[in-house]
Coordinates of C-alpha atoms in Angstrom, one line a residue:
X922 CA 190.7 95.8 20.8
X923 CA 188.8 99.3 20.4
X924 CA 190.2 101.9 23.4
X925 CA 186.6 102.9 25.3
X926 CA 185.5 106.5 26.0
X927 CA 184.1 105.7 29.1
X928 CA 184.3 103.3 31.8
X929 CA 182.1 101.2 33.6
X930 CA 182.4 101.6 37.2
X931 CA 179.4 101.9 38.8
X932 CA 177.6 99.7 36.3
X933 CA 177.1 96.8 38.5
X934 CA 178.4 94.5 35.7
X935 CA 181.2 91.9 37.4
X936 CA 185.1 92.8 36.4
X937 CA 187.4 90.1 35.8
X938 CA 190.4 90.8 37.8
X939 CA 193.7 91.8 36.5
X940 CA 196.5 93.0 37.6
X941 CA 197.5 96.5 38.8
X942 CA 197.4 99.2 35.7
X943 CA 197.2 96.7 33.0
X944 CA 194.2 94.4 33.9
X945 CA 193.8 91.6 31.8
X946 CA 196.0 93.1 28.8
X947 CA 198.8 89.7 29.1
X948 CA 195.6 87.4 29.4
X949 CA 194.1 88.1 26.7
X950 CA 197.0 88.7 24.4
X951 CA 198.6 84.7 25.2
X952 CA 195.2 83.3 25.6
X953 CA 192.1 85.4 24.7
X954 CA 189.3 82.4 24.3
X955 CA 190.7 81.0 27.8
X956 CA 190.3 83.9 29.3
X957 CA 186.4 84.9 28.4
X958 CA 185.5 81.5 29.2
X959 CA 187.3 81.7 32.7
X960 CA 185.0 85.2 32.9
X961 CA 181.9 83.7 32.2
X962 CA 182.8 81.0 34.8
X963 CA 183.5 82.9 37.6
X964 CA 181.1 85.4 37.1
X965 CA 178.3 84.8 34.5
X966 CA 176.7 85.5 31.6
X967 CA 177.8 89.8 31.2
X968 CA 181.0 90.1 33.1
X969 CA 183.6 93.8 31.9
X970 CA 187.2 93.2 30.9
X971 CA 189.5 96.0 31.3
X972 CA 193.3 95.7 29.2
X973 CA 196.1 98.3 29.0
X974 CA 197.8 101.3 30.9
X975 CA 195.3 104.0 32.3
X976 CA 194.5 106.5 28.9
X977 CA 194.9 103.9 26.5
X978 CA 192.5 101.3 28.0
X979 CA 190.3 99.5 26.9
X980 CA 187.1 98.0 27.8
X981 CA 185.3 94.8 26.9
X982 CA 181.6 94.3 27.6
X983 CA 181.4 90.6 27.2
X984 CA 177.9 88.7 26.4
X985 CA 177.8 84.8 27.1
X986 CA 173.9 84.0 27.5
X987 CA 172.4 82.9 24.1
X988 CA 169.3 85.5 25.3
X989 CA 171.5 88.2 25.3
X990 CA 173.4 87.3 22.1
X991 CA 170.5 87.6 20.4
X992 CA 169.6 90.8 21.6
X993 CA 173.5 92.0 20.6
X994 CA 172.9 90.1 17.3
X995 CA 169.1 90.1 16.2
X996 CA 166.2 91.8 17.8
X997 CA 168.6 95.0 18.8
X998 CA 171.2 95.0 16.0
X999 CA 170.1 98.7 15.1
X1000 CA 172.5 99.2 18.4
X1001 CA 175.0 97.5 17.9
X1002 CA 177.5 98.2 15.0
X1003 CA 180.6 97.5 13.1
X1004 CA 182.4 100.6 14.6
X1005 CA 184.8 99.6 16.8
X1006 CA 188.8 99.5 15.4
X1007 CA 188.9 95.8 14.7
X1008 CA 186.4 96.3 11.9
X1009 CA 188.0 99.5 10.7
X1010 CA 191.3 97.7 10.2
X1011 CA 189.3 94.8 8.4
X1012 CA 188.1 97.5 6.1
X1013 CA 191.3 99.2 4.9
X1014 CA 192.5 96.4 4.2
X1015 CA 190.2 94.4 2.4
X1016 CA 187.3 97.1 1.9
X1017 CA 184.4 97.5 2.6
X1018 CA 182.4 94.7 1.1
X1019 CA 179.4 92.7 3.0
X1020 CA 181.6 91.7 5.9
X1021 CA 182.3 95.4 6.9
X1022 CA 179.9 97.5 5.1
X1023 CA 177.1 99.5 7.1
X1024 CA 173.6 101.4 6.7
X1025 CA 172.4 102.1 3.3
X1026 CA 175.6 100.7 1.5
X1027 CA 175.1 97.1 3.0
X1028 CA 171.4 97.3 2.4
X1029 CA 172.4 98.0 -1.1
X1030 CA 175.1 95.2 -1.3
X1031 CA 172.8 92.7 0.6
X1032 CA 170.3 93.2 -2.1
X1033 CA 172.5 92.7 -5.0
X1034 CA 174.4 89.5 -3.4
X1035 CA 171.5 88.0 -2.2
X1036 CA 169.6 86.2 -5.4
X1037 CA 173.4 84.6 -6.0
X1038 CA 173.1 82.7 -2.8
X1039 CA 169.7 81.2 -3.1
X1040 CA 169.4 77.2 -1.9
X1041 CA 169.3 76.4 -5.9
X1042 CA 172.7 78.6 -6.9
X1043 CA 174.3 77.5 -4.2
X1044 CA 173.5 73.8 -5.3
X1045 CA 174.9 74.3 -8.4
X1046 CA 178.2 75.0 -6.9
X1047 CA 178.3 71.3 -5.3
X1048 CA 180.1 69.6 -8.9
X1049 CA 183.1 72.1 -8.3
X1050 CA 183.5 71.1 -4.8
X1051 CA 183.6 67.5 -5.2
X1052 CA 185.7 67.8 -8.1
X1053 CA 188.5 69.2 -5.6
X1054 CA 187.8 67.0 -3.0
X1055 CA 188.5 64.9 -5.6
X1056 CA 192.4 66.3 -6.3
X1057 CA 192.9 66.3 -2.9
X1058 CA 192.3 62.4 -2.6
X1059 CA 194.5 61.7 -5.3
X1060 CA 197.2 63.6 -3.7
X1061 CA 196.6 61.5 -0.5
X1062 CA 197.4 58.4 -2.1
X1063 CA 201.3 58.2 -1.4
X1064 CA 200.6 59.6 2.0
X1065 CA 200.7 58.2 5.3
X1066 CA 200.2 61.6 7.6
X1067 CA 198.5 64.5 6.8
X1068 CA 197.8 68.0 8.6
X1069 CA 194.5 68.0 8.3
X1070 CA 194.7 71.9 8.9
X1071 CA 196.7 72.5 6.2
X1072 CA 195.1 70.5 3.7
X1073 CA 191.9 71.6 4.1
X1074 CA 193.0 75.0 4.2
X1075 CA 193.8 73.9 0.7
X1076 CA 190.5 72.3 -0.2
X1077 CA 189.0 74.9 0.6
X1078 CA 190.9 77.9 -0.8
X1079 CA 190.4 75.8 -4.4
X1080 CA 186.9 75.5 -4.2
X1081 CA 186.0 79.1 -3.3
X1082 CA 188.4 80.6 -5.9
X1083 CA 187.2 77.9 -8.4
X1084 CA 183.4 78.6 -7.6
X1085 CA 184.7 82.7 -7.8
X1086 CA 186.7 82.7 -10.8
X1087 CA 185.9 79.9 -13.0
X1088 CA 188.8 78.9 -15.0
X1089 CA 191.0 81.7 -13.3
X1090 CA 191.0 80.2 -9.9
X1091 CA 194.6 78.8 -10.3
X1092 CA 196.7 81.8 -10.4
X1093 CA 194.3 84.0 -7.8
X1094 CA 194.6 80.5 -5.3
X1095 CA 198.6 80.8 -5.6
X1096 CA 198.1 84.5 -4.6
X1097 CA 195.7 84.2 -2.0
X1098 CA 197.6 81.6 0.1
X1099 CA 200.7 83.7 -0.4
X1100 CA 199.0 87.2 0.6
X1101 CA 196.8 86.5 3.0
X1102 CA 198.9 85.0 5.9
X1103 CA 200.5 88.4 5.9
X1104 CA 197.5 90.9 5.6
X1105 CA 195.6 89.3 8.0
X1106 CA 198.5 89.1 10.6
X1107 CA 198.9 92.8 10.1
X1108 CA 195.0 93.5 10.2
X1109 CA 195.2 91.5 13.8
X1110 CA 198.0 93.3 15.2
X1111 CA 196.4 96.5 14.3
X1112 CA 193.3 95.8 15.1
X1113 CA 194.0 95.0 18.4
X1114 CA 196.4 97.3 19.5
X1115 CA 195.6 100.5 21.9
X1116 CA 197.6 102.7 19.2
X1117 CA 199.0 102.7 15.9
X1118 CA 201.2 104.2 13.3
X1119 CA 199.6 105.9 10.3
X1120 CA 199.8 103.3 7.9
X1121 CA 201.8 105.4 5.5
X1122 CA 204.7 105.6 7.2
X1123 CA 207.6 103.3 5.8
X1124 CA 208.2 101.2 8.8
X1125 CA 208.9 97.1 7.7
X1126 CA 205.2 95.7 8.8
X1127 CA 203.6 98.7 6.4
X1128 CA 205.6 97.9 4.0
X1129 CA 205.1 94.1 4.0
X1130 CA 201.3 94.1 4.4
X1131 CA 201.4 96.7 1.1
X1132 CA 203.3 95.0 -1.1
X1133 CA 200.8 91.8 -0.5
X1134 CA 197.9 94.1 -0.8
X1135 CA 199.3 95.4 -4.0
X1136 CA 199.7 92.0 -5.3
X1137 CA 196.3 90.8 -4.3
X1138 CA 194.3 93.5 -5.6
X1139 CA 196.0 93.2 -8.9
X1140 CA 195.0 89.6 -9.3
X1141 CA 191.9 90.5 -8.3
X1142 CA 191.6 93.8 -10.3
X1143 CA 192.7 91.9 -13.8
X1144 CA 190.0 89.1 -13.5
X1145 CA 187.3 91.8 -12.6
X1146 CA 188.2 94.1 -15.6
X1147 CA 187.8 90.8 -17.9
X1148 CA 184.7 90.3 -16.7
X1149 CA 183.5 93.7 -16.7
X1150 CA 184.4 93.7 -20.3
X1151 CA 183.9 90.5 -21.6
X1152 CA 179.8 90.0 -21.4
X1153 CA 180.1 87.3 -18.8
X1154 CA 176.8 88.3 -17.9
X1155 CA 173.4 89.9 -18.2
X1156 CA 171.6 92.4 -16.2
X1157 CA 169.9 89.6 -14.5
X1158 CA 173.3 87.6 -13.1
X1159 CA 172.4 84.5 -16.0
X1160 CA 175.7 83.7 -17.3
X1161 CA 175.8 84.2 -20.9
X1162 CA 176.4 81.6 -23.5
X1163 CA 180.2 83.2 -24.7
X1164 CA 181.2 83.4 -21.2
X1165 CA 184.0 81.6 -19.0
X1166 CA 181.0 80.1 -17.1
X1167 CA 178.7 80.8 -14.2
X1168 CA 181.3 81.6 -11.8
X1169 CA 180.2 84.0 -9.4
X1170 CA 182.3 86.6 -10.2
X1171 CA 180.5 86.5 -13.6
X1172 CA 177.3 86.6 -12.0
X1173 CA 178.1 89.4 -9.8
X1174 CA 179.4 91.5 -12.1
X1175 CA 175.6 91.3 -13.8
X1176 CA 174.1 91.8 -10.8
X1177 CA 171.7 94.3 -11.1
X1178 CA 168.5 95.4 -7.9
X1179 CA 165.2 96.4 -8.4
X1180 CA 166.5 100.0 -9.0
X1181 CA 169.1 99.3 -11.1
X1182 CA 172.2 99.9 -9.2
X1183 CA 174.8 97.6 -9.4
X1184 CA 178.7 97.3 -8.9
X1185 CA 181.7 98.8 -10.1
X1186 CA 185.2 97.5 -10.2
X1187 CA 186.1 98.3 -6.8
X1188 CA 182.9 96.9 -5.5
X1189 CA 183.3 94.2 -7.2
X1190 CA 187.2 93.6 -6.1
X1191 CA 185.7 94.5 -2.3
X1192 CA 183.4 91.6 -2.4
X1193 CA 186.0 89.5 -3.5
X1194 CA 187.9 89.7 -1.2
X1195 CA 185.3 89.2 1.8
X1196 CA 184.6 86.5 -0.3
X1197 CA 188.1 84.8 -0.4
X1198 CA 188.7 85.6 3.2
X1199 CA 185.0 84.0 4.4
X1200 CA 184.0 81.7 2.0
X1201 CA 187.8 79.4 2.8
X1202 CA 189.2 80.2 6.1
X1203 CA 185.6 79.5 8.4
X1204 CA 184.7 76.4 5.9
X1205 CA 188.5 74.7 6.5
X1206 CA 188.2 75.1 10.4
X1207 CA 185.1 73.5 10.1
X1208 CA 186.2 70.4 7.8
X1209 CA 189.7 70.4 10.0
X1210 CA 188.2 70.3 13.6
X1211 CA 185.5 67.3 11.9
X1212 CA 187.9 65.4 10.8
X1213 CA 190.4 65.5 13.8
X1214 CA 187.2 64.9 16.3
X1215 CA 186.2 61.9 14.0
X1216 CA 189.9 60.7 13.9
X1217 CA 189.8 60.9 18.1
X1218 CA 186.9 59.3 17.9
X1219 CA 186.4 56.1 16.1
X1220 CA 183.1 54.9 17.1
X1221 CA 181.5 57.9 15.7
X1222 CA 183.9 57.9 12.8
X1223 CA 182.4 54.5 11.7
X1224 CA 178.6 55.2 12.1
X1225 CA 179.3 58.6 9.9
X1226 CA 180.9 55.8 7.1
X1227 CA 178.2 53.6 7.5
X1228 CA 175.4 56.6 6.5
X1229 CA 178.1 57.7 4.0
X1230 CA 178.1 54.4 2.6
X1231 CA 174.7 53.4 2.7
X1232 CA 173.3 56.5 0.8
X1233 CA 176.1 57.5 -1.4
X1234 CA 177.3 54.3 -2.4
X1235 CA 180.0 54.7 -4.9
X1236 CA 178.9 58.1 -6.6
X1237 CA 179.8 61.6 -6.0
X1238 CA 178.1 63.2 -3.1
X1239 CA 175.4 65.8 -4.9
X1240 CA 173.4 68.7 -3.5
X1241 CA 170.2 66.3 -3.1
X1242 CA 172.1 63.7 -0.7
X1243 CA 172.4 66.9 2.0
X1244 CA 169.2 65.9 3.6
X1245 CA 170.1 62.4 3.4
X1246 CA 173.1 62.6 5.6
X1247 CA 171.9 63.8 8.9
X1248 CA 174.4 62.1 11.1
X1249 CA 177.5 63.7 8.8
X1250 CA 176.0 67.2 9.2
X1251 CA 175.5 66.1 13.4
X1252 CA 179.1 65.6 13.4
X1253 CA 179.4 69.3 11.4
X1254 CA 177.8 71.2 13.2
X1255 CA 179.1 69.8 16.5
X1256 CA 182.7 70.2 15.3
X1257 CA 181.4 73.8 14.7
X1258 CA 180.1 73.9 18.1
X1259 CA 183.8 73.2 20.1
X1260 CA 185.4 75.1 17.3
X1261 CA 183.5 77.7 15.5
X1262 CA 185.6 79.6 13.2
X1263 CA 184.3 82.7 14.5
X1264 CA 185.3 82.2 17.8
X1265 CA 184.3 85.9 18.8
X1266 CA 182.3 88.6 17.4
X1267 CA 182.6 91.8 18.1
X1268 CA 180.4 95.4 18.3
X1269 CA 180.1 98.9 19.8
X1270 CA 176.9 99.8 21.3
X1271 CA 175.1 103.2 20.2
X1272 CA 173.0 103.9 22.8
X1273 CA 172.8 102.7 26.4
X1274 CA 171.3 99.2 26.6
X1275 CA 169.9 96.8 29.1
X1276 CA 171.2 93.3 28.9
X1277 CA 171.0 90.7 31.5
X1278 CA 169.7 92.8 34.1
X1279 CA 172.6 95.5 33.7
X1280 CA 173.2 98.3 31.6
X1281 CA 176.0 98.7 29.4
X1282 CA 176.8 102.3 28.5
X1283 CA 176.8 103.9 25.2
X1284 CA 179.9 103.7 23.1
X1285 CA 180.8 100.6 24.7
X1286 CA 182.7 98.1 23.0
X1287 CA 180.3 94.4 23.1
X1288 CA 181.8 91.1 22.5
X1289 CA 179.6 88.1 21.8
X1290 CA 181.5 84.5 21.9
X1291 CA 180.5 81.2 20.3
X1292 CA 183.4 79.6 21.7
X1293 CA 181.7 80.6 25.4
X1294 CA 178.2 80.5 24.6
X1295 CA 178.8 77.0 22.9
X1296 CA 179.9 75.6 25.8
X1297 CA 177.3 77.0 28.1
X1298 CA 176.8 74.5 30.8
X1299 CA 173.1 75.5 31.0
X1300 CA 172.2 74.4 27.4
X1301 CA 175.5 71.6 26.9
X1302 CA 176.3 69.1 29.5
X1303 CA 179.4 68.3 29.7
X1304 CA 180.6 70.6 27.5
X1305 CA 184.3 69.6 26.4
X1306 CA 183.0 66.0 24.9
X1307 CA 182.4 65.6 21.4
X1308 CA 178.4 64.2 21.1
X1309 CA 177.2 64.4 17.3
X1310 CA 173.5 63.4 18.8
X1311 CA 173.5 66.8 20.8
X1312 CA 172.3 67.9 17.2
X1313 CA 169.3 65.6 16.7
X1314 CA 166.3 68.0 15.7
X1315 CA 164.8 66.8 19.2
X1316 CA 167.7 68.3 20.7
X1317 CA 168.1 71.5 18.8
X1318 CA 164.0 72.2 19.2
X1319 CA 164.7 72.3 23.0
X1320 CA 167.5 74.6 23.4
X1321 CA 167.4 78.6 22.9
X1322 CA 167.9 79.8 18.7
X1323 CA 171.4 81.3 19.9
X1324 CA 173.0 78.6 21.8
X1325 CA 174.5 78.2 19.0
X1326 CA 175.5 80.5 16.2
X1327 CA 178.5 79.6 14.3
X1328 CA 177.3 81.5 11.2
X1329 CA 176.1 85.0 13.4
X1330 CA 172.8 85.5 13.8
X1331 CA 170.4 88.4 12.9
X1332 CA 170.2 91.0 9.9
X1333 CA 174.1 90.0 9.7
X1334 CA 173.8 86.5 9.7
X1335 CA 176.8 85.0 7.0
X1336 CA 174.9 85.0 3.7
X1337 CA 177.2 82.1 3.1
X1338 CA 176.3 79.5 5.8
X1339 CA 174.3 77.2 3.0
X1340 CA 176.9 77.4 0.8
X1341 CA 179.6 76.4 3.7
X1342 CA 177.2 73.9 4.9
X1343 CA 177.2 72.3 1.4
X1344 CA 180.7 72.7 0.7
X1345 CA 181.6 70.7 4.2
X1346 CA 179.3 67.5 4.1
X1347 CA 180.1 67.0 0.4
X1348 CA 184.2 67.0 1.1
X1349 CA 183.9 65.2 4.5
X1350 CA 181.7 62.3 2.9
X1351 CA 184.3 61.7 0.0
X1352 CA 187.0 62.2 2.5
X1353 CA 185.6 59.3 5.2
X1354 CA 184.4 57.2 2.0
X1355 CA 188.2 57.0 1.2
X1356 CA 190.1 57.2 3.9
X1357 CA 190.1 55.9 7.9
X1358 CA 191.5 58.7 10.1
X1359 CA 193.4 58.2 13.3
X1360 CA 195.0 61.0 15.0
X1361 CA 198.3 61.9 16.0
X1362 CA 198.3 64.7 17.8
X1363 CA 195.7 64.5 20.8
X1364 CA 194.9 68.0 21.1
X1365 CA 195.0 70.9 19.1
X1366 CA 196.3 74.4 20.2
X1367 CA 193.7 77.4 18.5
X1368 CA 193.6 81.1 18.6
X1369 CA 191.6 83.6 17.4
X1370 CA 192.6 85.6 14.7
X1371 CA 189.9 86.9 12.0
X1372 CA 188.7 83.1 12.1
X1373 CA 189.5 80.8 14.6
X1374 CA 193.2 78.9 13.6
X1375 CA 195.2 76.4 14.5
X1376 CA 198.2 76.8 16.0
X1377 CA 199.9 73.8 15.9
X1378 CA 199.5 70.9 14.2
X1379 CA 196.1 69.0 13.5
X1380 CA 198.2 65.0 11.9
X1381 CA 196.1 62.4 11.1
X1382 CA 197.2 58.8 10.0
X1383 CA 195.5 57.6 6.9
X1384 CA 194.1 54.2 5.7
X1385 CA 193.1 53.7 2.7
X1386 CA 190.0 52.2 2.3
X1387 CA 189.2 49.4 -0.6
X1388 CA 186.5 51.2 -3.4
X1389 CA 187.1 54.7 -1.7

């Protein structure tokens, strides 16, 4: 939570009440989601949240309307940026790859990234995914109850440092899963706090979150310098034919633009990381939260096995059957409409700007929330119940572009979303094919962290199913 400059009395814009001194600072730290969607129902779509003492507080500008995400997001992205401390704490810790980078250096990053996420490359990825999928079932097969959390957190963590690393992926997964928990705990604390300690000083949490740093970057650090020196690739990204493979660490490391710049070894470790942190996390909240809404829901977990089963038959899922599978990629992207793994995204604004009818100063921090906006009651009826048809083209083609945006919208949009998209209807089809899912926990608890997680557990009972 960045510490404004300013305040915004006189503004106009609603204040969600607090209490004395500290405003909404318990709130949002026990239940932040609960609390902007109990702000957009009391007092609309751009409502101020004030949290902490007088000198260190801070204020939230928070923007619920899908018209005025869009303005925060796409047609007036220019004003609002990365700047705010969140992001800054992001960066030191993982760098300043596409996630964080600004200006010129993510124009220069977008351009090298972007041919290695075209529709075709990403479709090329869709063997490695189903081979996991594949390990997972198998592991399955002397279980009764799983936690659908944690083993897709698994699934996906493979995949993406499979599809990064190639044949390295197995020691940089046992890293990951081992480093991240910490880094990212550290990055939220920080990142959300009115005031810090340098983060040189030798105090326990420092010293924790550096030692998994440390560890991570070397992992990281050794398979980049391998590839940087073993020809993986040319200077058009095309693996070559001595290489470990077209993994896309390969590929980036050949990455060259128009006007020949390309990435050195930190870059290339930056990127990475953003990499590892996006490409698992948001794709296993989505594959979690579809599975335990399907499990809740049996009707509509039997007419997503039926489609499953009628197109796909007994052979593995491919890129091809994407288009074929509408109802499973309904159920998707509703599951990423109650849960979007990023729940909350934030910005500071530049320069004064008119949203909604108000203005919200310069150097103000900006929110935008999926989890809010997703649940608009203008655009979702009914908003809590799980309804795969809400996402029938029919339906989509008469509500506004951002009521929802699970992958961001605008010049930022997640470069990834096609790859996620594809990595999620190929698991979830081998996963229903195989297995019936009833759940065992009702509900289950989330909070916000850099992704949206769950904090308690997400069991499903498992039946196996005859030819799965």
């Amino acid at each position: 939570m960045a510490v404004g400059s300013h305040t915004g009395a006189g503004t106009g814009i609603p204040e969600l009440a607090g209490v004395p001194l500290l405003g909404s600072l318990f709130d949002l730290k026990s239940d932040s989601l609960g609390t902007y969607l109990r702000a957009q129902q009391r007092h609309g779509d751009l409502v101020r949240i004030t949290a902490g003492p007088p000198g260190l507080r801070a204020e939230l500008y928070c923007v619920f309307s899908p018209e005025g995400a869009q303005q925060v997001l796409g047609s007036e992205a220019a004003n609002f940026r990365k700047d705010n401390s969140f992001y800054q704490e992001v960066r030191e810790s993982f760098g300043n790859g596409l996630l964080t980078s600004q200006d010129e250096d993510y124009l220069r990053q977008r351009r090298l990234v972007q041919p290695l996420f075209t529709k075709r490359r990403v479709d090329g990825y869709a063997g490695a995914v189903a081979a996991e999928t594949e390990v997972t079932l198998r592991a399955w097969r002397e279980t009764a109850v799983v936690d659908v959390s944690d083993e897709m957190t698994r699934l996906a963590l493979r995949a993406v440092t499979r599809i990064l690393f190639g044949t390295d992926g197995d020691a940089a997964a046992g890293v990951v899963d081992r480093c991240f928990p910490v880094i990212t705990e550290y990055v939220l604390r920080r990142g959300y706090s009115p005031a810090n300690l340098p983060r040189s000083w030798p105090t326990p949490g420092n010293r924790r979150a550096a030692a998994a740093l440390e560890e991570l970057y070397a992992v990281c650090d050794g398979i980049v310098a391998e590839r940087l020196g073993d020809g993986s690739a040319d200077g058009n990204g095309n693996a070559n034919a001595n290489a470990n493979g077209s993994d896309l660490l390969s590929l980036l490391a050949g990455a060259k633009s128009a006007d020949d710049a390309e990435f050195d070894a930190v870059e290339l470790r930056e990127q990475v990381l953003v990499f590892l942190l996006a490409g698992h996390e948001t794709t296993a909240t989505s594959l979690a939260f579809a599975l335990h809404l399907l499990a809740r829901h049996p009707e509509q977990q039997t007419r997503a096995r039926e489609e499953i089963s009628r197109v796909l038959g007994d052979r593995t899922p491919q890129a091809a059957d994407l288009d074929r599978l509408p109802y499973l990629t309904q159920v998707l992207k509703e599951a990423m409409r109650l849960y979007p793994a990023a729940p909350v995204i934030g910005r500071q604004a530049v320069a004064d700007a008119r949203v909604g009818g108000h203005t919200i100063p310069a150097g103000a921090d900006v929110i935008v929330a999926p989890w809010v906006t997703h649940r608009h009651p203008s655009h979702w009826p009914d908003p809590d119940r799980f309804d795969p048809d809400r996402f029938t083209p029919e339906a989509e083609a008469a509500r506004p572009r951002y009521a929802w945006f699970p992958f961001g919208g605008g010049p930022r949009a997640c470069i990834g979303q096609h790859f996620s998209m594809l990595e999620s209807v190929i698991a979830l089809a081998m996963i229903l094919r195989a297995y019936e899912f009833e759940a065992v926990d009702a509900e289950v608890p989330v909070s916000t962290g850099i992704t949206l997680r769950a904090t308690g557990p997400a069991r499903c009972r498992l039946r196996s199913l005859a030819g799965g």
